[in-house]
Amino acid sequence: MNILPSCTAGRRRAPAVFLGVLIVAVALLGALALPVGRADAMEVVKCTGRPNSEDDPTAIMGATESRITFEASVAEGEGVSSLTLRLPEGTTFGTDDLAVTLLTGDDLMTRNELDYTESVDGQDLTLDFAEPIMQQGHLNILVYDVFFPTDGGEMQVEATYELADGTEAQIEGIPSIPVEGISFTESLSQWLEEQPWIQAWNANRFLHLFFDPALLVTSFPVVLTGFFTSIAIVAVAFPLAIPMGLLLALMRISKLRLLRGIATTYVNIVRGTPLFLQIYVAFFGLPLAGIQIPNFVLGVTVMCMNSGAYMCEIFRAGILSISKGQTEAARSLGMNGAQTMFYVILPQMFRIVIPNLTSEFIVLYKDTSLLAAVGIMELVMYARTIVASTGSITPYIVAALFYLVITLPLSKVTRHLEDRVRGHRSRKHAVELESADEKGASDE
């Protein structure tokens, strides 16, 4: 029996086996050299924020006083000697009311006060415990007087801790705190509320109710949105009311009885009933009849139809104020009735009625406030919303200022136009008298 081949094969396999054992040994040594995570490492339980406001206990606003609740689990015998919380950049906080407790027991309802010293270094709040925490439980930390950055965003709190043996580690998986940003006006309002003279001002009940400076600032951008809505309604309704009023005026002076009757009936009904009632009929009556129209479009329509009835009388009075001599002169030149009206009467009429049209624009702008009764978000509606939530009349004062911004300059323009028309009529009358005197002298 020849055993030489098998012995040779065994000698050939020996280096391979030795190499495999060597690889396994190296792998084990490498695994032992890798850092092993602690089974008893601190883990975050919660990290939440809460505002110190009763208005909305859930929304956290930037630059508004709030508080942070941080809670992490501590294992039995872990020996936590210090904990450092790093708050987001731009966040300010206080330590006067700092609360640090260890919650223990099966239900974690037993509160254990801890002896510690705190120190602040920039955004870092460090708690050094007099005795390392060896008991199992939840370390609960409440940080008060927290003011997050004005812009808001996802605020991330970081935490690191140190054990009694000098080991340092970081707590992973801390959830971010969502913070809503605030506008410049809100930030300014909060600054005003902290000023002593504002507090003294608001100590007077009447001043606080009607002229709260802080609320005046915050109401401005909100009511400004309603101002744009009111201007948009007037900007569409007024130009549409002009041709409607002119058409009604021509119908009222028409020789056809049917046209005169239709225009007269419409004008008398619209001018003889309150605009508020007309708005209610349109906004509540039409839906009952199955007619659905968007609120803005319907609001513009009602305002246009109401203003058109008043413009009708303005235009009719302007047309009738033109002397009949203008019509006779145009007819003598070969113009027909339509040509006389559009080329001779109406141009003169428009120059006369411009002051009255300006006054009608002012009235129409102010009447948009009635649309607040049917839910259109215009000036008064926005102001009413703030009043309902604050209990102060100040937003109505802000709305009044927006009305005055338009009405006062236009009233001055109206008076100027009326003076010009009055002066033009005086000069025209003087010329007519002078012509009459010259004619009388020539006849003599």
GROMACS .gro file of C-alpha atoms in nm:
model
  444
    1MET     CA    1   0.000   0.000   0.000
    2ASN     CA    2   0.143   0.336  -0.104
    3ILE     CA    3   0.071   0.610   0.151
    4LEU     CA    4   0.316   0.864   0.007
    5PRO     CA    5   0.057   1.050  -0.200
    6SER     CA    6  -0.174   1.099   0.102
    7CYS     CA    7   0.110   1.227   0.320
    8THR     CA    8   0.208   1.465   0.046
    9ALA     CA    9  -0.149   1.591   0.019
   10GLY     CA   10  -0.164   1.641   0.399
   11ARG     CA   11   0.151   1.849   0.389
   12ARG     CA   12  -0.003   2.059   0.109
   13ARG     CA   13  -0.324   2.124   0.309
   14ALA     CA   14  -0.140   2.234   0.626
   15PRO     CA   15  -0.040   2.582   0.499
   16ALA     CA   16  -0.397   2.645   0.384
   17VAL     CA   17  -0.542   2.550   0.723
   18PHE     CA   18  -0.285   2.766   0.901
   19LEU     CA   19  -0.370   3.060   0.674
   20GLY     CA   20  -0.743   3.022   0.748
   21VAL     CA   21  -0.684   3.014   1.124
   22LEU     CA   22  -0.466   3.323   1.094
   23ILE     CA   23  -0.739   3.514   0.906
   24VAL     CA   24  -1.002   3.423   1.166
   25ALA     CA   25  -0.772   3.536   1.450
   26VAL     CA   26  -0.705   3.869   1.281
   27ALA     CA   27  -1.078   3.922   1.229
   28LEU     CA   28  -1.150   3.853   1.597
   29LEU     CA   29  -0.879   4.093   1.708
   30GLY     CA   30  -1.017   4.360   1.475
   31ALA     CA   31  -1.366   4.312   1.611
   32LEU     CA   32  -1.238   4.345   1.967
   33ALA     CA   33  -1.058   4.665   1.871
   34LEU     CA   34  -1.378   4.831   1.737
   35PRO     CA   35  -1.568   5.058   1.980
   36VAL     CA   36  -1.865   4.882   2.126
   37GLY     CA   37  -2.181   5.084   2.198
   38ARG     CA   38  -2.287   5.091   2.559
   39ALA     CA   39  -2.597   4.893   2.633
   40ASP     CA   40  -2.675   5.136   2.914
   41ALA     CA   41  -2.616   5.459   2.711
   42MET     CA   42  -2.860   5.749   2.772
   43GLU     CA   43  -3.144   5.765   2.522
   44VAL     CA   44  -3.369   6.059   2.448
   45VAL     CA   45  -3.729   6.020   2.562
   46LYS     CA   46  -3.863   6.355   2.441
   47CYS     CA   47  -3.753   6.704   2.348
   48THR     CA   48  -4.044   6.941   2.306
   49GLY     CA   49  -4.120   7.310   2.315
   50ARG     CA   50  -4.422   7.488   2.451
   51PRO     CA   51  -4.516   7.858   2.446
   52ASN     CA   52  -4.591   8.047   2.764
   53SER     CA   53  -4.914   8.176   2.609
   54GLU     CA   54  -5.270   8.076   2.680
   55ASP     CA   55  -5.394   8.189   2.337
   56ASP     CA   56  -5.245   7.894   2.150
   57PRO     CA   57  -5.076   7.632   2.370
   58THR     CA   58  -4.937   7.441   2.071
   59ALA     CA   59  -4.786   7.695   1.830
   60ILE     CA   60  -4.432   7.803   1.917
   61MET     CA   61  -4.347   8.142   1.771
   62GLY     CA   62  -4.007   8.291   1.715
   63ALA     CA   63  -3.896   8.573   1.949
   64THR     CA   64  -4.179   8.473   2.183
   65GLU     CA   65  -4.128   8.345   2.535
   66SER     CA   66  -4.149   7.967   2.551
   67ARG     CA   67  -3.993   7.672   2.732
   68ILE     CA   68  -3.811   7.349   2.643
   69THR     CA   69  -3.872   7.011   2.803
   70PHE     CA   70  -3.585   6.764   2.760
   71GLU     CA   71  -3.607   6.410   2.897
   72ALA     CA   72  -3.360   6.120   2.866
   73SER     CA   73  -3.340   5.776   3.021
   74VAL     CA   74  -3.068   5.683   3.273
   75ALA     CA   75  -2.974   5.319   3.329
   76GLU     CA   76  -2.912   5.161   3.669
   77GLY     CA   77  -2.557   5.232   3.786
   78GLU     CA   78  -2.472   5.440   3.482
   79GLY     CA   79  -2.324   5.722   3.690
   80VAL     CA   80  -2.404   6.035   3.491
   81SER     CA   81  -2.194   6.317   3.637
   82SER     CA   82  -2.282   6.601   3.396
   83LEU     CA   83  -2.509   6.684   3.103
   84THR     CA   84  -2.472   6.961   2.844
   85LEU     CA   85  -2.759   7.092   2.633
   86ARG     CA   86  -2.666   7.295   2.326
   87LEU     CA   87  -2.955   7.514   2.215
   88PRO     CA   88  -2.991   7.632   1.851
   89GLU     CA   89  -2.795   7.935   1.737
   90GLY     CA   90  -2.975   8.262   1.801
   91THR     CA   91  -3.178   8.117   2.089
   92THR     CA   92  -3.169   8.292   2.426
   93PHE     CA   93  -3.269   8.129   2.752
   94GLY     CA   94  -3.268   8.185   3.125
   95THR     CA   95  -3.162   7.971   3.420
   96ASP     CA   96  -3.347   8.140   3.706
   97ASP     CA   97  -3.642   7.899   3.685
   98LEU     CA   98  -3.447   7.596   3.565
   99ALA     CA   99  -3.601   7.267   3.688
  100VAL     CA  100  -3.404   6.941   3.694
  101THR     CA  101  -3.559   6.623   3.837
  102LEU     CA  102  -3.513   6.248   3.814
  103LEU     CA  103  -3.838   6.059   3.752
  104THR     CA  104  -3.828   5.711   3.905
  105GLY     CA  105  -4.064   5.428   3.994
  106ASP     CA  106  -4.257   5.185   3.779
  107ASP     CA  107  -4.486   5.462   3.660
  108LEU     CA  108  -4.210   5.730   3.659
  109MET     CA  109  -4.427   5.947   3.882
  110THR     CA  110  -4.178   5.982   4.169
  111ARG     CA  111  -3.992   6.311   4.138
  112ASN     CA  112  -3.642   6.324   4.286
  113GLU     CA  113  -3.478   6.664   4.319
  114LEU     CA  114  -3.113   6.665   4.216
  115ASP     CA  115  -2.830   6.872   4.356
  116TYR     CA  116  -2.649   7.039   4.070
  117THR     CA  117  -2.478   7.353   3.952
  118GLU     CA  118  -2.545   7.509   3.613
  119SER     CA  119  -2.315   7.706   3.388
  120VAL     CA  120  -2.378   7.879   3.056
  121ASP     CA  121  -2.123   7.913   2.779
  122GLY     CA  122  -2.278   8.067   2.468
  123GLN     CA  123  -2.548   7.826   2.354
  124ASP     CA  124  -2.435   7.552   2.596
  125LEU     CA  125  -2.615   7.487   2.924
  126THR     CA  126  -2.409   7.251   3.141
  127LEU     CA  127  -2.542   7.075   3.452
  128ASP     CA  128  -2.280   6.933   3.690
  129PHE     CA  129  -2.435   6.694   3.942
  130ALA     CA  130  -2.304   6.688   4.298
  131GLU     CA  131  -2.333   6.307   4.297
  132PRO     CA  132  -2.331   6.091   3.982
  133ILE     CA  133  -2.677   5.963   3.896
  134MET     CA  134  -2.673   5.590   3.970
  135GLN     CA  135  -3.048   5.530   4.000
  136GLN     CA  136  -3.253   5.415   3.703
  137GLY     CA  137  -3.510   5.666   3.576
  138HIS     CA  138  -3.575   5.957   3.342
  139LEU     CA  139  -3.374   6.276   3.374
  140ASN     CA  140  -3.622   6.562   3.315
  141ILE     CA  141  -3.501   6.916   3.245
  142LEU     CA  142  -3.724   7.224   3.202
  143VAL     CA  143  -3.561   7.535   3.055
  144TYR     CA  144  -3.770   7.852   3.085
  145ASP     CA  145  -3.746   8.201   2.932
  146VAL     CA  146  -3.654   8.052   2.595
  147PHE     CA  147  -3.671   8.285   2.294
  148PHE     CA  148  -3.614   8.113   1.960
  149PRO     CA  149  -3.490   8.309   1.655
  150THR     CA  150  -3.742   8.539   1.488
  151ASP     CA  151  -3.730   8.354   1.155
  152GLY     CA  152  -3.828   8.023   1.319
  153GLY     CA  153  -3.765   7.686   1.155
  154GLU     CA  154  -3.672   7.340   1.280
  155MET     CA  155  -3.482   7.403   1.603
  156GLN     CA  156  -3.238   7.121   1.684
  157VAL     CA  157  -3.122   7.070   2.044
  158GLU     CA  158  -2.801   6.869   2.099
  159ALA     CA  159  -2.705   6.689   2.420
  160THR     CA  160  -2.383   6.530   2.549
  161TYR     CA  161  -2.315   6.371   2.886
  162GLU     CA  162  -2.018   6.260   3.093
  163LEU     CA  163  -1.995   5.958   3.325
  164ALA     CA  164  -1.816   5.932   3.656
  165ASP     CA  165  -1.528   5.745   3.490
  166GLY     CA  166  -1.470   6.034   3.250
  167THR     CA  167  -1.639   5.876   2.948
  168GLU     CA  168  -1.817   6.127   2.723
  169ALA     CA  169  -2.096   6.044   2.479
  170GLN     CA  170  -2.360   6.217   2.273
  171ILE     CA  171  -2.732   6.148   2.291
  172GLU     CA  172  -2.856   6.058   1.945
  173GLY     CA  173  -3.197   6.085   1.785
  174ILE     CA  174  -3.315   6.407   1.951
  175PRO     CA  175  -3.624   6.533   1.763
  176SER     CA  176  -3.627   6.890   1.637
  177ILE     CA  177  -3.869   7.153   1.767
  178PRO     CA  178  -4.080   7.327   1.498
  179VAL     CA  179  -4.095   7.703   1.548
  180GLU     CA  180  -4.307   7.940   1.342
  181GLY     CA  181  -4.138   8.260   1.230
  182ILE     CA  182  -4.291   8.598   1.301
  183SER     CA  183  -4.299   8.910   1.090
  184PHE     CA  184  -4.123   9.238   1.157
  185THR     CA  185  -4.444   9.396   1.282
  186GLU     CA  186  -4.505   9.114   1.529
  187SER     CA  187  -4.149   9.145   1.655
  188LEU     CA  188  -4.193   9.521   1.688
  189SER     CA  189  -4.520   9.469   1.873
  190GLN     CA  190  -4.354   9.237   2.123
  191TRP     CA  191  -4.078   9.490   2.177
  192LEU     CA  192  -4.334   9.763   2.238
  193GLU     CA  193  -4.519   9.552   2.493
  194GLU     CA  194  -4.200   9.529   2.698
  195GLN     CA  195  -4.150   9.906   2.709
  196PRO     CA  196  -4.244  10.073   3.040
  197TRP     CA  197  -4.420  10.367   2.876
  198ILE     CA  198  -4.638  10.129   2.671
  199GLN     CA  199  -4.729   9.940   2.986
  200ALA     CA  200  -4.817  10.268   3.156
  201TRP     CA  201  -5.020  10.371   2.850
  202ASN     CA  202  -5.215  10.045   2.847
  203ALA     CA  203  -5.279  10.074   3.220
  204ASN     CA  204  -5.546  10.326   3.122
  205ARG     CA  205  -5.850  10.121   3.022
  206PHE     CA  206  -5.973  10.368   2.758
  207LEU     CA  207  -5.632  10.402   2.588
  208HIS     CA  208  -5.577  10.026   2.595
  209LEU     CA  209  -5.922   9.965   2.445
  210PHE     CA  210  -5.901  10.216   2.160
  211PHE     CA  211  -5.533  10.295   2.103
  212ASP     CA  212  -5.315  10.001   2.202
  213PRO     CA  213  -4.981  10.077   2.026
  214ALA     CA  214  -4.867   9.714   2.013
  215LEU     CA  215  -5.199   9.599   1.864
  216LEU     CA  216  -5.193   9.896   1.630
  217VAL     CA  217  -4.866   9.767   1.484
  218THR     CA  218  -4.979   9.404   1.446
  219SER     CA  219  -5.319   9.502   1.303
  220PHE     CA  220  -5.172   9.715   1.026
  221PRO     CA  221  -5.049   9.439   0.787
  222VAL     CA  222  -5.364   9.232   0.844
  223VAL     CA  223  -5.604   9.520   0.779
  224LEU     CA  224  -5.386   9.625   0.483
  225THR     CA  225  -5.494   9.305   0.307
  226GLY     CA  226  -5.858   9.409   0.349
  227PHE     CA  227  -5.769   9.755   0.220
  228PHE     CA  228  -5.645   9.605  -0.106
  229THR     CA  229  -5.968   9.405  -0.135
  230SER     CA  230  -6.180   9.718  -0.087
  231ILE     CA  231  -5.975   9.908  -0.344
  232ALA     CA  232  -6.010   9.617  -0.588
  233ILE     CA  233  -6.389   9.618  -0.549
  234VAL     CA  234  -6.411   9.992  -0.612
  235ALA     CA  235  -6.158   9.978  -0.898
  236VAL     CA  236  -6.384   9.732  -1.083
  237ALA     CA  237  -6.730   9.854  -0.977
  238PHE     CA  238  -6.680  10.227  -1.033
  239PRO     CA  239  -6.569  10.215  -1.401
  240LEU     CA  240  -6.853   9.972  -1.475
  241ALA     CA  241  -7.105  10.202  -1.304
  242ILE     CA  242  -7.016  10.498  -1.528
  243PRO     CA  243  -7.153  10.359  -1.860
  244MET     CA  244  -7.446  10.208  -1.671
  245GLY     CA  245  -7.535  10.543  -1.515
  246LEU     CA  246  -7.492  10.721  -1.848
  247LEU     CA  247  -7.722  10.473  -2.022
  248LEU     CA  248  -7.987  10.515  -1.753
  249ALA     CA  249  -7.956  10.894  -1.779
  250LEU     CA  250  -8.010  10.885  -2.157
  251MET     CA  251  -8.309  10.655  -2.103
  252ARG     CA  252  -8.459  10.895  -1.848
  253ILE     CA  253  -8.441  11.191  -2.090
  254SER     CA  254  -8.555  10.981  -2.387
  255LYS     CA  255  -8.876  11.068  -2.570
  256LEU     CA  256  -8.982  10.702  -2.556
  257ARG     CA  257  -9.211  10.649  -2.257
  258LEU     CA  258  -9.111  10.282  -2.218
  259LEU     CA  259  -8.741  10.365  -2.179
  260ARG     CA  260  -8.820  10.648  -1.940
  261GLY     CA  261  -9.041  10.419  -1.734
  262ILE     CA  262  -8.781  10.140  -1.706
  263ALA     CA  263  -8.501  10.377  -1.606
  264THR     CA  264  -8.719  10.574  -1.362
  265THR     CA  265  -8.847  10.259  -1.191
  266TYR     CA  266  -8.498  10.115  -1.152
  267VAL     CA  267  -8.347  10.438  -1.018
  268ASN     CA  268  -8.633  10.495  -0.771
  269ILE     CA  269  -8.612  10.140  -0.633
  270VAL     CA  270  -8.233  10.140  -0.594
  271ARG     CA  271  -8.214  10.491  -0.450
  272GLY     CA  272  -8.516  10.432  -0.229
  273THR     CA  273  -8.388  10.115  -0.055
  274PRO     CA  274  -8.080  10.073   0.167
  275LEU     CA  275  -7.768   9.931   0.009
  276PHE     CA  276  -7.741   9.696   0.305
  277LEU     CA  277  -8.077   9.543   0.212
  278GLN     CA  278  -7.974   9.511  -0.152
  279ILE     CA  279  -7.659   9.324  -0.046
  280TYR     CA  280  -7.863   9.083   0.167
  281VAL     CA  281  -8.110   9.018  -0.114
  282ALA     CA  282  -7.828   8.942  -0.358
  283PHE     CA  283  -7.615   8.727  -0.127
  284PHE     CA  284  -7.895   8.528   0.037
  285GLY     CA  285  -8.172   8.545  -0.220
  286LEU     CA  286  -7.981   8.434  -0.528
  287PRO     CA  287  -7.842   8.113  -0.370
  288LEU     CA  288  -8.196   8.020  -0.264
  289ALA     CA  289  -8.297   8.061  -0.629
  290GLY     CA  290  -8.017   7.825  -0.731
  291ILE     CA  291  -7.789   8.099  -0.867
  292GLN     CA  292  -7.434   8.064  -0.739
  293ILE     CA  293  -7.197   8.356  -0.799
  294PRO     CA  294  -6.854   8.403  -0.638
  295ASN     CA  295  -6.865   8.648  -0.349
  296PHE     CA  296  -6.621   8.896  -0.499
  297VAL     CA  297  -6.801   8.906  -0.834
  298LEU     CA  298  -7.139   8.938  -0.665
  299GLY     CA  299  -7.010   9.214  -0.437
  300VAL     CA  300  -6.878   9.410  -0.734
  301THR     CA  301  -7.209   9.362  -0.917
  302VAL     CA  302  -7.420   9.493  -0.629
  303MET     CA  303  -7.195   9.794  -0.575
  304CYS     CA  304  -7.195   9.869  -0.948
  305MET     CA  305  -7.573   9.852  -0.981
  306ASN     CA  306  -7.625  10.072  -0.676
  307SER     CA  307  -7.370  10.331  -0.783
  308GLY     CA  308  -7.507  10.330  -1.138
  309ALA     CA  309  -7.847  10.451  -1.013
  310TYR     CA  310  -7.687  10.747  -0.837
  311MET     CA  311  -7.465  10.826  -1.134
  312CYS     CA  312  -7.775  10.829  -1.350
  313GLU     CA  313  -7.906  11.133  -1.161
  314ILE     CA  314  -7.564  11.298  -1.169
  315PHE     CA  315  -7.540  11.259  -1.546
  316ARG     CA  316  -7.902  11.361  -1.604
  317ALA     CA  317  -7.854  11.678  -1.404
  318GLY     CA  318  -7.533  11.752  -1.594
  319ILE     CA  319  -7.701  11.705  -1.932
  320LEU     CA  320  -7.996  11.926  -1.836
  321SER     CA  321  -7.757  12.196  -1.714
  322ILE     CA  322  -7.625  12.247  -2.069
  323SER     CA  323  -7.809  12.537  -2.229
  324LYS     CA  324  -8.045  12.462  -2.515
  325GLY     CA  325  -7.848  12.705  -2.726
  326GLN     CA  326  -7.576  12.439  -2.758
  327THR     CA  327  -7.825  12.196  -2.907
  328GLU     CA  328  -7.970  12.458  -3.141
  329ALA     CA  329  -7.622  12.557  -3.260
  330ALA     CA  330  -7.529  12.194  -3.329
  331ARG     CA  331  -7.853  12.136  -3.520
  332SER     CA  332  -7.789  12.447  -3.726
  333LEU     CA  333  -7.458  12.293  -3.828
  334GLY     CA  334  -7.640  11.988  -3.963
  335MET     CA  335  -7.586  11.746  -3.670
  336ASN     CA  336  -7.855  11.498  -3.580
  337GLY     CA  337  -7.968  11.421  -3.225
  338ALA     CA  338  -7.711  11.146  -3.156
  339GLN     CA  339  -7.422  11.352  -3.294
  340THR     CA  340  -7.528  11.652  -3.089
  341MET     CA  341  -7.542  11.444  -2.773
  342PHE     CA  342  -7.205  11.265  -2.814
  343TYR     CA  343  -7.000  11.547  -2.966
  344VAL     CA  344  -7.146  11.857  -2.802
  345ILE     CA  345  -7.350  11.783  -2.488
  346LEU     CA  346  -7.166  11.491  -2.324
  347PRO     CA  347  -6.812  11.644  -2.337
  348GLN     CA  348  -6.939  11.955  -2.161
  349MET     CA  349  -7.145  11.749  -1.920
  350PHE     CA  350  -6.849  11.538  -1.805
  351ARG     CA  351  -6.646  11.848  -1.718
  352ILE     CA  352  -6.933  11.968  -1.503
  353VAL     CA  353  -7.002  11.641  -1.317
  354ILE     CA  354  -6.641  11.544  -1.237
  355PRO     CA  355  -6.667  11.679  -0.878
  356ASN     CA  356  -6.988  11.484  -0.823
  357LEU     CA  357  -6.830  11.168  -0.966
  358THR     CA  358  -6.539  11.207  -0.726
  359SER     CA  359  -6.783  11.233  -0.437
  360GLU     CA  360  -6.961  10.922  -0.562
  361PHE     CA  361  -6.629  10.737  -0.568
  362ILE     CA  362  -6.573  10.829  -0.203
  363VAL     CA  363  -6.922  10.709  -0.110
  364LEU     CA  364  -6.873  10.384  -0.300
  365TYR     CA  365  -6.540  10.321  -0.128
  366LYS     CA  366  -6.692  10.370   0.215
  367ASP     CA  367  -6.994  10.155   0.129
  368THR     CA  368  -6.768   9.854   0.067
  369SER     CA  369  -6.766   9.817   0.446
  370LEU     CA  370  -7.123   9.685   0.423
  371LEU     CA  371  -6.992   9.378   0.242
  372ALA     CA  372  -6.838   9.263   0.569
  373ALA     CA  373  -7.189   9.158   0.676
  374VAL     CA  374  -7.189   8.884   0.411
  375GLY     CA  375  -6.837   8.757   0.474
  376ILE     CA  376  -6.632   8.937   0.209
  377MET     CA  377  -6.285   8.987   0.358
  378GLU     CA  378  -6.250   9.361   0.314
  379LEU     CA  379  -6.131   9.630   0.554
  380VAL     CA  380  -6.396   9.602   0.824
  381MET     CA  381  -6.409   9.222   0.808
  382TYR     CA  382  -6.036   9.188   0.875
  383ALA     CA  383  -6.057   9.440   1.156
  384ARG     CA  384  -6.357   9.260   1.306
  385THR     CA  385  -6.165   8.931   1.307
  386ILE     CA  386  -5.885   9.085   1.514
  387VAL     CA  387  -6.131   9.257   1.748
  388ALA     CA  388  -6.305   8.926   1.811
  389SER     CA  389  -5.976   8.763   1.919
  390THR     CA  390  -5.830   9.054   2.118
  391GLY     CA  391  -6.131   9.235   2.261
  392SER     CA  392  -5.975   9.570   2.168
  393ILE     CA  393  -6.130   9.830   1.936
  394THR     CA  394  -5.787   9.934   1.807
  395PRO     CA  395  -5.817   9.738   1.476
  396TYR     CA  396  -6.129   9.942   1.393
  397ILE     CA  397  -5.922  10.256   1.443
  398VAL     CA  398  -5.665  10.116   1.199
  399ALA     CA  399  -5.945  10.049   0.948
  400ALA     CA  400  -6.069  10.406   0.991
  401LEU     CA  401  -5.720  10.534   0.908
  402PHE     CA  402  -5.722  10.337   0.583
  403TYR     CA  403  -6.056  10.496   0.489
  404LEU     CA  404  -5.924  10.843   0.570
  405VAL     CA  405  -5.614  10.787   0.357
  406ILE     CA  406  -5.842  10.774   0.053
  407THR     CA  407  -6.133  10.997   0.147
  408LEU     CA  408  -5.948  11.303   0.280
  409PRO     CA  409  -5.727  11.363  -0.028
  410LEU     CA  410  -6.021  11.295  -0.262
  411SER     CA  411  -6.243  11.534  -0.065
  412LYS     CA  412  -5.981  11.804  -0.112
  413VAL     CA  413  -5.964  11.723  -0.485
  414THR     CA  414  -6.343  11.745  -0.504
  415ARG     CA  415  -6.347  12.091  -0.345
  416HIS     CA  416  -6.075  12.206  -0.585
  417LEU     CA  417  -6.270  12.077  -0.886
  418GLU     CA  418  -6.589  12.240  -0.764
  419ASP     CA  419  -6.408  12.572  -0.730
  420ARG     CA  420  -6.274  12.539  -1.081
  421VAL     CA  421  -6.619  12.456  -1.223
  422ARG     CA  422  -6.772  12.742  -1.027
  423GLY     CA  423  -6.504  12.981  -1.153
  424HIS     CA  424  -6.553  12.860  -1.509
  425ARG     CA  425  -6.928  12.920  -1.485
  426SER     CA  426  -6.870  13.269  -1.340
  427ARG     CA  427  -6.635  13.362  -1.621
  428LYS     CA  428  -6.875  13.219  -1.879
  429HIS     CA  429  -7.163  13.414  -1.729
  430ALA     CA  430  -6.955  13.732  -1.728
  431VAL     CA  431  -6.868  13.682  -2.096
  432GLU     CA  432  -7.234  13.629  -2.178
  433LEU     CA  433  -7.330  13.948  -1.993
  434GLU     CA  434  -7.053  14.139  -2.167
  435SER     CA  435  -7.168  14.010  -2.505
  436ALA     CA  436  -7.524  14.104  -2.423
  437ASP     CA  437  -7.416  14.457  -2.325
  438GLU     CA  438  -7.216  14.496  -2.643
  439LYS     CA  439  -7.511  14.375  -2.848
  440GLY     CA  440  -7.742  14.620  -2.671
  441ALA     CA  441  -7.501  14.906  -2.731
  442SER     CA  442  -7.472  14.823  -3.099
  443ASP     CA  443  -7.850  14.810  -3.133
  444GLU     CA  444  -7.874  15.159  -2.983
   0.00000   0.00000   0.00000
